[in-house]
Coordinates of C-alpha atoms in Angstrom, one line a residue:
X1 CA 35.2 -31.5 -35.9
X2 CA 32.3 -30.5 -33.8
X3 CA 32.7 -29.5 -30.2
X4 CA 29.9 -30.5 -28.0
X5 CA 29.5 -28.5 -24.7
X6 CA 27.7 -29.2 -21.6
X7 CA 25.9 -26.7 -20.1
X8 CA 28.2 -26.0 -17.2
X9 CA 31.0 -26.0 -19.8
X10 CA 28.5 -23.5 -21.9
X11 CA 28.0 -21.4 -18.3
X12 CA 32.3 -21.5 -17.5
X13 CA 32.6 -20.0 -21.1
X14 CA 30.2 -17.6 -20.8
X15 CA 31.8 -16.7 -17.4
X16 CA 35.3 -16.9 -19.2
X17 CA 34.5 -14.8 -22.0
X18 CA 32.9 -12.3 -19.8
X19 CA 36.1 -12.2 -17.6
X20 CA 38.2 -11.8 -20.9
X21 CA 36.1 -8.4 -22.1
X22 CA 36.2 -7.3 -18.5
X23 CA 40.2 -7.2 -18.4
X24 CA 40.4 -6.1 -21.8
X25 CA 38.5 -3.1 -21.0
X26 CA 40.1 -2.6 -17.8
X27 CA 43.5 -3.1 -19.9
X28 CA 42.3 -0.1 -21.9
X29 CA 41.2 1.9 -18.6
X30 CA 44.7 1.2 -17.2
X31 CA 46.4 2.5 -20.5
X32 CA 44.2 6.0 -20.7
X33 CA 44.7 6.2 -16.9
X34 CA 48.6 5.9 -17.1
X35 CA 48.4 8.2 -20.1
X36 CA 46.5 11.1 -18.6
X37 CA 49.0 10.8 -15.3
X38 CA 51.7 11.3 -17.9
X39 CA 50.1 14.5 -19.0
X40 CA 49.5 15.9 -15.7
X41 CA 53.1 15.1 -14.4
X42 CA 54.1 16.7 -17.7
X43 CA 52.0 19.8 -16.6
X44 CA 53.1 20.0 -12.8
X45 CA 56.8 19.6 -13.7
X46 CA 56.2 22.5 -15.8
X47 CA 54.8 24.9 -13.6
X48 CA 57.0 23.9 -11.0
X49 CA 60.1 24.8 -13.4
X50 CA 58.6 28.2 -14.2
X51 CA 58.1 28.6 -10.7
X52 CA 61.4 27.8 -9.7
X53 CA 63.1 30.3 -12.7
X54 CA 60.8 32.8 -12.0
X55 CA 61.9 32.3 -7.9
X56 CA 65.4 32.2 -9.2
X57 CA 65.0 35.5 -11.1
X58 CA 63.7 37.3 -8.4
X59 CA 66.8 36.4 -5.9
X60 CA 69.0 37.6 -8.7
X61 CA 67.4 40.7 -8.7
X62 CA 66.9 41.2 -4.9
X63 CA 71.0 40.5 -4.5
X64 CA 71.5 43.3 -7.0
X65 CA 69.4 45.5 -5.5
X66 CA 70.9 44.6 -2.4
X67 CA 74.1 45.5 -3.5
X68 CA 73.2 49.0 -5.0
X69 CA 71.5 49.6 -1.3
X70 CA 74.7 48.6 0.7
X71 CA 76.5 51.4 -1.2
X72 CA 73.7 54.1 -0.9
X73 CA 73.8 53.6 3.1
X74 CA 77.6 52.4 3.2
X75 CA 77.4 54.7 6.4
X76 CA 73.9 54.2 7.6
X77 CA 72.6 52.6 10.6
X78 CA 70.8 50.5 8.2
X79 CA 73.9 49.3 6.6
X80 CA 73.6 46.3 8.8
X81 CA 70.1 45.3 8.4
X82 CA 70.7 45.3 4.2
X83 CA 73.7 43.5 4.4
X84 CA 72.6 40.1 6.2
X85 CA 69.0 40.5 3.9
X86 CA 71.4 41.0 0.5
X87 CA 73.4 37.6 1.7
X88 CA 70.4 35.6 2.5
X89 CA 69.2 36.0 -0.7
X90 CA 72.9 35.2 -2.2
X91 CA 73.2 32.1 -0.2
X92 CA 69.6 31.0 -1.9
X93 CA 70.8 31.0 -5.0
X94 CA 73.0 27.5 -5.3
X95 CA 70.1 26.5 -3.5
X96 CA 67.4 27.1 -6.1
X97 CA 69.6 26.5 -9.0
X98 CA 70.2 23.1 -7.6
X99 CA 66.3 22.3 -7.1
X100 CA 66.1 23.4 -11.1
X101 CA 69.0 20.7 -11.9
X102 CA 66.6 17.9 -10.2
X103 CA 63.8 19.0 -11.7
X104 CA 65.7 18.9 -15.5
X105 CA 67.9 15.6 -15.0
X106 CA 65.2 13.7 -17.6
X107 CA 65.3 16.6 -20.0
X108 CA 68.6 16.8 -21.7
X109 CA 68.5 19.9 -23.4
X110 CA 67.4 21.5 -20.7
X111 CA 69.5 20.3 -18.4
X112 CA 72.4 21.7 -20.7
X113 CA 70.7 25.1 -20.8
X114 CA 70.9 24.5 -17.0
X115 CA 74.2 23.7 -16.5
X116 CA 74.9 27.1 -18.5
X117 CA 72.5 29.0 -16.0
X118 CA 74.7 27.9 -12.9
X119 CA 77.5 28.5 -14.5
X120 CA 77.1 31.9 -15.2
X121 CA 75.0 32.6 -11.4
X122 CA 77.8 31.0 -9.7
X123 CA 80.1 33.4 -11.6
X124 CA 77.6 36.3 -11.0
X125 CA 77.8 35.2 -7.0
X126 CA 81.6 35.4 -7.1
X127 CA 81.7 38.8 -9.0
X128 CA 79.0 40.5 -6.3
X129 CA 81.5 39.1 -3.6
X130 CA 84.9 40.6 -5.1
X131 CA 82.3 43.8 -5.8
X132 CA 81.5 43.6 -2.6
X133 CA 85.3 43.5 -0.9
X134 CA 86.6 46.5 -3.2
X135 CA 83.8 48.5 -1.9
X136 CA 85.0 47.8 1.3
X137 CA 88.5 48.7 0.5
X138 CA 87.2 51.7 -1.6
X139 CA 89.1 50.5 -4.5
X140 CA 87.0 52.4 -7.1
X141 CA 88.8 51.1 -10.2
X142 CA 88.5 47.4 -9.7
X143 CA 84.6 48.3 -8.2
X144 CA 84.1 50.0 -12.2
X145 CA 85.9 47.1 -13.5
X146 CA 83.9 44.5 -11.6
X147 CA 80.3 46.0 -12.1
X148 CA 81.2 46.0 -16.0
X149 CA 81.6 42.3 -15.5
X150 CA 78.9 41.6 -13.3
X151 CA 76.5 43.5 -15.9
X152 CA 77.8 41.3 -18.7
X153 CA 77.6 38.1 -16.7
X154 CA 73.4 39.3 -15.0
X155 CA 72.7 39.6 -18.8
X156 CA 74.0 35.9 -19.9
X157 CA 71.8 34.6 -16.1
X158 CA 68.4 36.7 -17.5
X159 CA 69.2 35.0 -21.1
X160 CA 69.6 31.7 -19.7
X161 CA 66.2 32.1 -17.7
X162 CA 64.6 33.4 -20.3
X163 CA 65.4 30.6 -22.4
X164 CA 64.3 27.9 -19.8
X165 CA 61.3 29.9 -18.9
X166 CA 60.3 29.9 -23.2
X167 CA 60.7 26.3 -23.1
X168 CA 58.5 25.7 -20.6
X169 CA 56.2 27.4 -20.9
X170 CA 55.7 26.2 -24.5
X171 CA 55.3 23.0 -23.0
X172 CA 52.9 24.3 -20.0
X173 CA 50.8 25.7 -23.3
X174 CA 51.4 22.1 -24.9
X175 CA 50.5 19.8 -21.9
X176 CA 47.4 22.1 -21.2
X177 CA 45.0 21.7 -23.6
X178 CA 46.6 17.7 -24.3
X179 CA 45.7 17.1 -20.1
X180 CA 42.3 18.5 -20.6
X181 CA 41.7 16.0 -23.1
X182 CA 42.8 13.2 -21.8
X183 CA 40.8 14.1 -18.9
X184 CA 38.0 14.1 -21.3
X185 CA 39.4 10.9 -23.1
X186 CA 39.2 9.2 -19.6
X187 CA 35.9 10.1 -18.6
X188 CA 34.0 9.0 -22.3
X189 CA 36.2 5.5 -22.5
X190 CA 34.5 5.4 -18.8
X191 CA 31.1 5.6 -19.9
X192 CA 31.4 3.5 -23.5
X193 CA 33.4 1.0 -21.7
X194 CA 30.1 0.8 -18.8
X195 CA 27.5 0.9 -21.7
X196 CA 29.4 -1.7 -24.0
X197 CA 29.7 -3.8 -21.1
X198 CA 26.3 -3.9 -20.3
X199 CA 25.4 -4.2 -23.8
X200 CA 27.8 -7.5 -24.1
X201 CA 26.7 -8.8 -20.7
X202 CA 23.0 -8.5 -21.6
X203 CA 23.5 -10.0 -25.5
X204 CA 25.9 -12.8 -23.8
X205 CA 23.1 -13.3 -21.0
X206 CA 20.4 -13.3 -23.8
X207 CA 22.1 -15.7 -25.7
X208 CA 23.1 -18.4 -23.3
X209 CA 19.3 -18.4 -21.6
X210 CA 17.9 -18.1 -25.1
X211 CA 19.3 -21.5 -26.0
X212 CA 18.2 -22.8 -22.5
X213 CA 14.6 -21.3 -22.1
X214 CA 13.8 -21.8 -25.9
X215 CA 14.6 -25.7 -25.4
X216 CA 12.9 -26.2 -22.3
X217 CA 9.8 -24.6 -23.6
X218 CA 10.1 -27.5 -26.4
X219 CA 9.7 -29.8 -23.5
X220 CA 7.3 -27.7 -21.8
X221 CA 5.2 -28.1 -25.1
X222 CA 5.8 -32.0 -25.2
X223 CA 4.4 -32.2 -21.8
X224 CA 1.2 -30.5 -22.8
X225 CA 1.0 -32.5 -25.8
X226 CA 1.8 -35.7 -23.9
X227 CA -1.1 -34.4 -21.6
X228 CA -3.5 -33.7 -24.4
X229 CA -2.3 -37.3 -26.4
X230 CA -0.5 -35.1 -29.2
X231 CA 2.0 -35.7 -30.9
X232 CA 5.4 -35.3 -29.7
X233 CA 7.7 -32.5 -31.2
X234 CA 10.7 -34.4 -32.9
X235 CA 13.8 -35.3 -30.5
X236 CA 16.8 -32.4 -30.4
X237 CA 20.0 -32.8 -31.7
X238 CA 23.2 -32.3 -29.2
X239 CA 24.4 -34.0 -26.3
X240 CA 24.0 -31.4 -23.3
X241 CA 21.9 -31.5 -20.4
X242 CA 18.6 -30.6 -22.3
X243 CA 19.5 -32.6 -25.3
X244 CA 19.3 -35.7 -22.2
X245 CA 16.0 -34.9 -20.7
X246 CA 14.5 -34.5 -23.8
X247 CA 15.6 -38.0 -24.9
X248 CA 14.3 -39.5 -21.4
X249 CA 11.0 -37.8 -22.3
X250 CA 10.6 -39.3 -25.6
X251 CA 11.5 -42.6 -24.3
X252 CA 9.1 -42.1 -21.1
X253 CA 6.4 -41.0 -23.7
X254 CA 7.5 -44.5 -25.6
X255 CA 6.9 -46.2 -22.6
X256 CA 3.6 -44.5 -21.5
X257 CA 2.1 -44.8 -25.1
X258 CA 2.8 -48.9 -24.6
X259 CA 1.4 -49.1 -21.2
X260 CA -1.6 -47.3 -22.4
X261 CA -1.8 -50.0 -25.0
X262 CA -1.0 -52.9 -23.0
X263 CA -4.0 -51.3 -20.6
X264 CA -6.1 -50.8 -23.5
X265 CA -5.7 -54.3 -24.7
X266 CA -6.5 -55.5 -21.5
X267 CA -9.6 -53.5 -21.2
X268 CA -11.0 -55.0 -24.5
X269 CA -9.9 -58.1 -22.9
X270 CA -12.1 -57.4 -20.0
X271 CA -14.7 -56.3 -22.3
X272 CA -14.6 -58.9 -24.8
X273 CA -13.6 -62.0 -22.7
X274 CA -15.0 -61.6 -19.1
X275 CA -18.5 -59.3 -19.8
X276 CA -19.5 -61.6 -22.6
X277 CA -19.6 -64.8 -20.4
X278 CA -20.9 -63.5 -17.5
X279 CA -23.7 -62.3 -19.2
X280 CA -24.1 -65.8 -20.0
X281 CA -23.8 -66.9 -16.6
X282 CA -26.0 -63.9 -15.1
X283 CA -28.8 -65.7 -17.9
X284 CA -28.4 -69.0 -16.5
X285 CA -28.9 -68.0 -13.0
X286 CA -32.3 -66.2 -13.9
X287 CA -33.6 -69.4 -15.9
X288 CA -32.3 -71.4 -13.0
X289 CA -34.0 -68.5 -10.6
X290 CA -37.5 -68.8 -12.7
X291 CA -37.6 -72.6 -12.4
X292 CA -36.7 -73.2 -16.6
X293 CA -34.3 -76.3 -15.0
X294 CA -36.5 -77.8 -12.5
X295 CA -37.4 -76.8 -8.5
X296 CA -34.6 -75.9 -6.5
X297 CA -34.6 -76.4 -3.0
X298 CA -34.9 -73.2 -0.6
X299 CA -30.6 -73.6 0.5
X300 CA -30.5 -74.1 -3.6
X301 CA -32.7 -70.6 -4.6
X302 CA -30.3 -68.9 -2.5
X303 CA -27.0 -69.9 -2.9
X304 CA -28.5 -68.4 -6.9
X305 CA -29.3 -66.2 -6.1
X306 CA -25.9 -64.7 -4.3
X307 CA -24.5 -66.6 -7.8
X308 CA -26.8 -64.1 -9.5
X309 CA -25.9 -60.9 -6.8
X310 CA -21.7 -61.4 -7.1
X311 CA -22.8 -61.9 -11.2
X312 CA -24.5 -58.5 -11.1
X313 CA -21.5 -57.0 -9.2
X314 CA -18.7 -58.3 -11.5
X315 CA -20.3 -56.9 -14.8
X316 CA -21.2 -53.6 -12.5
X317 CA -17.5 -53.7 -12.1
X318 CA -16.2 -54.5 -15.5
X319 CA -18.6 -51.6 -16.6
X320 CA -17.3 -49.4 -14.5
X321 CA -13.6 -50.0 -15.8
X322 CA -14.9 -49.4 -19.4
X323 CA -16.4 -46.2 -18.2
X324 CA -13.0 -45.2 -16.9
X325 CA -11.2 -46.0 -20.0
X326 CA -13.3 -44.4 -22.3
X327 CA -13.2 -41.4 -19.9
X328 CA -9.2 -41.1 -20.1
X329 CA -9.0 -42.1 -23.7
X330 CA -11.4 -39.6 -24.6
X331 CA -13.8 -41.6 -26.5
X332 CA -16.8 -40.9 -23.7
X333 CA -19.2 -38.4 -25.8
X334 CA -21.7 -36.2 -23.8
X335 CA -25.2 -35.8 -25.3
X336 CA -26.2 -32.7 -24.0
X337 CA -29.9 -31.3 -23.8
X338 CA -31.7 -29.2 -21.6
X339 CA -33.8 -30.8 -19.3
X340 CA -35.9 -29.9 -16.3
X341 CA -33.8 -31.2 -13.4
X342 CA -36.2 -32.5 -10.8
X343 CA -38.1 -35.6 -13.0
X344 CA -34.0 -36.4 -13.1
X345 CA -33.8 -36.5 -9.2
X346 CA -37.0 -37.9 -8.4
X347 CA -36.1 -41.0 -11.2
X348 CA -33.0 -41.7 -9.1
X349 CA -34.5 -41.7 -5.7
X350 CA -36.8 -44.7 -6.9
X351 CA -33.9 -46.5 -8.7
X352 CA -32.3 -46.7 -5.2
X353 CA -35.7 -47.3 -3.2
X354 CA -35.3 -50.4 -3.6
X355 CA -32.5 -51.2 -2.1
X356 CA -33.7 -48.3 0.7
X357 CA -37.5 -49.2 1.2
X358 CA -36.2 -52.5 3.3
X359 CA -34.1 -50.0 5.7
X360 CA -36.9 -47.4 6.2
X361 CA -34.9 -44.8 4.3
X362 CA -36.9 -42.1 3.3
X363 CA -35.9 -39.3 0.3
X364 CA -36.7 -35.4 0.4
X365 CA -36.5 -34.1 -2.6
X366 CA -36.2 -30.6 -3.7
X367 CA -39.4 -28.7 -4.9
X368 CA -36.3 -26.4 -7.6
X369 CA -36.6 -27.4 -10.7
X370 CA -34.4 -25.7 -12.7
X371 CA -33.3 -26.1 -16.5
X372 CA -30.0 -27.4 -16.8
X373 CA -27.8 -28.1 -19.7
X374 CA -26.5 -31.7 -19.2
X375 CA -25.8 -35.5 -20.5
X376 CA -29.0 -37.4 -19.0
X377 CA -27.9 -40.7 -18.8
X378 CA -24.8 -39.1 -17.4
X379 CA -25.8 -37.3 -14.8
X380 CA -28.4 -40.4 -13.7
X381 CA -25.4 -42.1 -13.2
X382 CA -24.1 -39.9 -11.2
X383 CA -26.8 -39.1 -8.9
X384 CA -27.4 -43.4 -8.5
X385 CA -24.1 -43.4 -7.3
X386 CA -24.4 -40.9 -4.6
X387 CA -27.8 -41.8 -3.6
X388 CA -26.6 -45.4 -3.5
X389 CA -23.3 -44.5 -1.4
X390 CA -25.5 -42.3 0.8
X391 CA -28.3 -45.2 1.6
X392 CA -25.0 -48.0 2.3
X393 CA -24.3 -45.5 5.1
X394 CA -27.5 -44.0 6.3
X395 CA -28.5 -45.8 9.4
X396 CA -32.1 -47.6 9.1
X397 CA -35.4 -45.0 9.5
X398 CA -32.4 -42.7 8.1
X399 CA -33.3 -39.9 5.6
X400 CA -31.7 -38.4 2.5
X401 CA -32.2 -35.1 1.3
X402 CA -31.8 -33.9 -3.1
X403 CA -31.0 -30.0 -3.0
X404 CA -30.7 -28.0 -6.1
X405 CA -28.8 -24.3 -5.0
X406 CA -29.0 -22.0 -8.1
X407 CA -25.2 -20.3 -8.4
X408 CA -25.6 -18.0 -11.7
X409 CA -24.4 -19.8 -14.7
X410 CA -24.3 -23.4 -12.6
X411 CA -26.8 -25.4 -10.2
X412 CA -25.6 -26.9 -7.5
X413 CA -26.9 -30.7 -6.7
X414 CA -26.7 -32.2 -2.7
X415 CA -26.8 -35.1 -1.7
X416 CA -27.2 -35.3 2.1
X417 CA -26.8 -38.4 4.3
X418 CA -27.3 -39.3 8.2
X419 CA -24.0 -41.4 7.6
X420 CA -21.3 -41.5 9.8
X421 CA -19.4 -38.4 8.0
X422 CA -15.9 -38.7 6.7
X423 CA -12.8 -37.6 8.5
X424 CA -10.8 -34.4 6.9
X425 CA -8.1 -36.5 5.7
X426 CA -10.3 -38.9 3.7
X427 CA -12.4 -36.8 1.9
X428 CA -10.4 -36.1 -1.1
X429 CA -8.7 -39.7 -1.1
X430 CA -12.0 -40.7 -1.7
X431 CA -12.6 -39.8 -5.1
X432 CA -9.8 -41.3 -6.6
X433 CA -9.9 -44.7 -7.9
X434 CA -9.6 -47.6 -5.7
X435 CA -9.8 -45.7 -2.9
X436 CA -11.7 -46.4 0.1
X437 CA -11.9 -45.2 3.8
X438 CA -10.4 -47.7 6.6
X439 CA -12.8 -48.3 9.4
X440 CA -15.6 -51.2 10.0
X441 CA -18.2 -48.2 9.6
X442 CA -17.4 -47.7 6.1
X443 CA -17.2 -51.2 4.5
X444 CA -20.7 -52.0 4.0
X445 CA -20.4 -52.7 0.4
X446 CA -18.0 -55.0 -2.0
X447 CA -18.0 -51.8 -4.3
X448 CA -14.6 -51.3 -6.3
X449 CA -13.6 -47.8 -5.7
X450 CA -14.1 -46.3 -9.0
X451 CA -17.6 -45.2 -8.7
X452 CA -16.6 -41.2 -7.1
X453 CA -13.8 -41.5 -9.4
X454 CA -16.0 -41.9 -12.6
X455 CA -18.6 -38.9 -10.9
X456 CA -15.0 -36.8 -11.1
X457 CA -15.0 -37.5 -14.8
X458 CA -18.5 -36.6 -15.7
X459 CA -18.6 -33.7 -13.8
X460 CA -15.7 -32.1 -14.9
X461 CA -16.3 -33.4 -17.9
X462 CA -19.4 -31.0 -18.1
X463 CA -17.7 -28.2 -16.8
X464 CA -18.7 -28.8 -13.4
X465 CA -17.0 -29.1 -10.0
X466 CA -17.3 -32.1 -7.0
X467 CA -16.9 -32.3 -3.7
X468 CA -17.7 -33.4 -0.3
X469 CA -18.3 -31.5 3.2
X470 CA -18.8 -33.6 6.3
X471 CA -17.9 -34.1 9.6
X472 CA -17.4 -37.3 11.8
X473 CA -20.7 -38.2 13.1
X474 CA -22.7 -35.3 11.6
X475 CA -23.0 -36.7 8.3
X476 CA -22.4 -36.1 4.6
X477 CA -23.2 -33.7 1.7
X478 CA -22.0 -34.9 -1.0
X479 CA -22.6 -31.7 -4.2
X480 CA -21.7 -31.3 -7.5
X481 CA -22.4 -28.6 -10.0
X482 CA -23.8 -28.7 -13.8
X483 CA -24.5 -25.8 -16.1
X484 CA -28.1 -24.0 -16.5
X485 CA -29.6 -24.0 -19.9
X486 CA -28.3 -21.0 -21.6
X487 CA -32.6 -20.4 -22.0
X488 CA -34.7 -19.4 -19.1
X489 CA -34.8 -21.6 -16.4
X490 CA -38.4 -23.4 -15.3
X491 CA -39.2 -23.7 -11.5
X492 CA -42.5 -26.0 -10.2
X493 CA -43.4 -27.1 -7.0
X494 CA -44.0 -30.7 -6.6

């Protein structure tokens, strides 16, 4: 059964698992921690044993040397002094052996050995006192008898001690070198368990954006071939997130790759069922023109001859849209040549006269004529269509000027007008398709709005850039550059 995860389902697991390690390590961190603490409470409770025998130890002997002192000055002023020093170090005793019993109550055998020790001090304390009071009553045989005693009973304390002290400090000597390396223990589980973490963290992190960044650069790559009319990599398998938008991209594609062949169809519609009978129309309206059908009246020659003008713009039209077409689809070859670029300029300027000789509009032309590597018909085109925009605008007597800027590997073409300029926010709606300027001062013309749109495509599609600088009421330059001839370039004034 297979398990399908979204990616916020893939994220929470990664998260999850991430949490998981992270209390498993600190799990093990806990356990070394608690481990050394048992080592160095091991090591403390030893020294502090030691200390406490080897405190008891010393009291014993103080008491007995007190007691030799208090009969060396039995009749000394000093006597005094001795005494309460010899008692204060017999009243410490019980005291100190009690503080060992709470430090042995975990340790069984020790606290045996213990017990023992008091036992034998306590019976030491009580000897030293009776010594003490047949000293006083200078009873010299129970004082001989007593000290035998008290000899026997110091020896069993010093064995006892001795005993406890061995056993601890065997385990001081144990704990020692075990608390050193636990310390060390401690501080290298630190640094694998930092290392191993960032390891997993960084694998884990690698992993989970691996399967995301590797998938969307699969769509990534369908959206440059979609761009380029490729073809599409084949859909993913899975049912997250990405799995979803790659499925709406292939369908969009679908859908794109039938609307550009509904609009394909439509265009060899256009091309095949509207330009064909026009044609035919436009040819009756000339024979009708020329007289072939008898003499019209003068109301007759001209309502043919706006036949014949609207004729000429639908097919100009219809043209146009077959230029776009071809443009998009790819299918527009450029035959490029060199050629000397001012015959080029000078040829368009009296294409357009006519329509600009019955305004007074006058061309200057540039005397640069550089070598440029270019489509002819092409770039004709191009240049008809600004010269024609820029005499539609240009007020009557108006001129027009053709520059040719050289710019290193590209020339730059002008086109300026006396028109009345085009505002900022227009002038880059203006070169795409069906676009046009609002305002009376700027509908002069019944043209479709594809003509800058198609001078976009030819430009660029030489490897050139288009544009437009202008300000309201100052006029237009409309430029656009094309690439020199890769041989020497040719310059003649004309």
């Amino acid at each position: 059964m297979n398990i399908v995860l979204s990616l916020r389902q893939k994220g929470l697991l990664v998260v999850a698992s991430m949490l998981g390690f992270e209390l498993i390590l600190l799990g093990a961190l806990s356990w070394l921690l608690n481990d050394a603490e048992k080592q160095i409470a091991r090591h403390q409770k030893a020294q502090n044993v030691i200390a406490s025998l080897q405190h008891l130890s010393s009291l014993r002997e103080k008491a007995n040397s007190g007691l030799l002192m208090q009969q060396f000055l039995k009749d000394s002023p000093d006597s005094f002094r001795f005494r309460n020093t010899f008692q204060k170090h017999l009243d410490e005793l019980p005291i100190q052996l009690e503080k060992i019993k709470q430090l042995l109550k975990d340790d069984k055998t020790s606290l045996m050995k213990a017990a023992e020790l008091e036992r034998v001090t306590k019976l030491g304390i009580s000897l030293i006192e009776q010594q003490r009071q047949f000293y006083m009553a200078n009873n010299t045989f129970e004082e001989r008898m007593t000290t035998a005693r008290l000899s026997g009973v110091m020896f069993q304390t010093s064995r006892w001690t001795e005993s406890l002290l061995e056993d601890y400090e065997k385990i001081e000597r144990e704990i020692s070198p075990l608390e050193k390396e636990s310390r060390k223990r401690l501080a290298q589980a630190l640094w694998v368990m930092v290392i191993v973490n960032i390891v997993i963290a960084i694998a884990v992190g690698q992993m989970f954006v691996r399967g995301i960044t590797g998938r969307l650069s699969i769509i990534t790559e369908n959206s440059n071939n979609l761009a380029a009319g490729s073809k599409l990599n084949e859909p993913m398998k899975g049912f997250d997130e990405i799995v979803q938008l790659d499925h709406v991209f292939h369908r969009m594609a679908d859908k794109l790759a039938e609307s550009a062949r509904v609009k394909q169809e439509f265009v060899q519609m256009i091309s095949h069922d509207l330009r064909t009978p026009l044609t035919a129309i436009m040819g009756t309206f000339e024979l009708l023109s020329s007289g072939a059908y008898g003499h019209l009246s003068e109301r007759g020659q001209s309502r043919v001859m706006d036949a014949e003008r609207e004729s000429q713009r639908l097919i100009a039209m219809i043209n146009e849209l077959l230029d776009i077409e071809r443009l998009e689809s790819g299918n527009l070859q450029l035959l490029r040549e060199d050629f000397e670029l001012r015959p080029i300029l000078l040829s368009a300027t009296e294409a357009v006269s006519t329509i600009a000789t019955p305004r007074q509009i006058k061309f200057e032309t540039t005397s640069s004529n550089p070598t440029v590597n270019i489509d002819r018909d092409r770039i004709f085109q191009i240049l008809i269509n600004l010269l024609g925009n820029a005499v539609k605008y240009s007020p009557e007597n108006g001129l027009i000027k053709l520059n040719a800027i050289d710019q290193n590997d590209f020339v730059r073409v002008e086109v300026i007008d006396q028109g009345p300029g085009i505002p900022k926010a227009d002038q880059k709606l203006i070169f795409e398709r069906f676009k046009q300027i609002e305002g009376e001062e700027y509908k002069r013309s019944g043209s479709s709005g594809l003509g800058l749109a198609i001078c976009v495509a030819l430009v660029e599609n030489h490897g050139g850039k288009i544009g437009v600088d202008s300000e309201v009421g100052q006029g237009s330059c409309f430029w656009f550059t094309i690439p020199k001839s890769e041989t020497k370039d040719h310059s003649a004034i004309g």
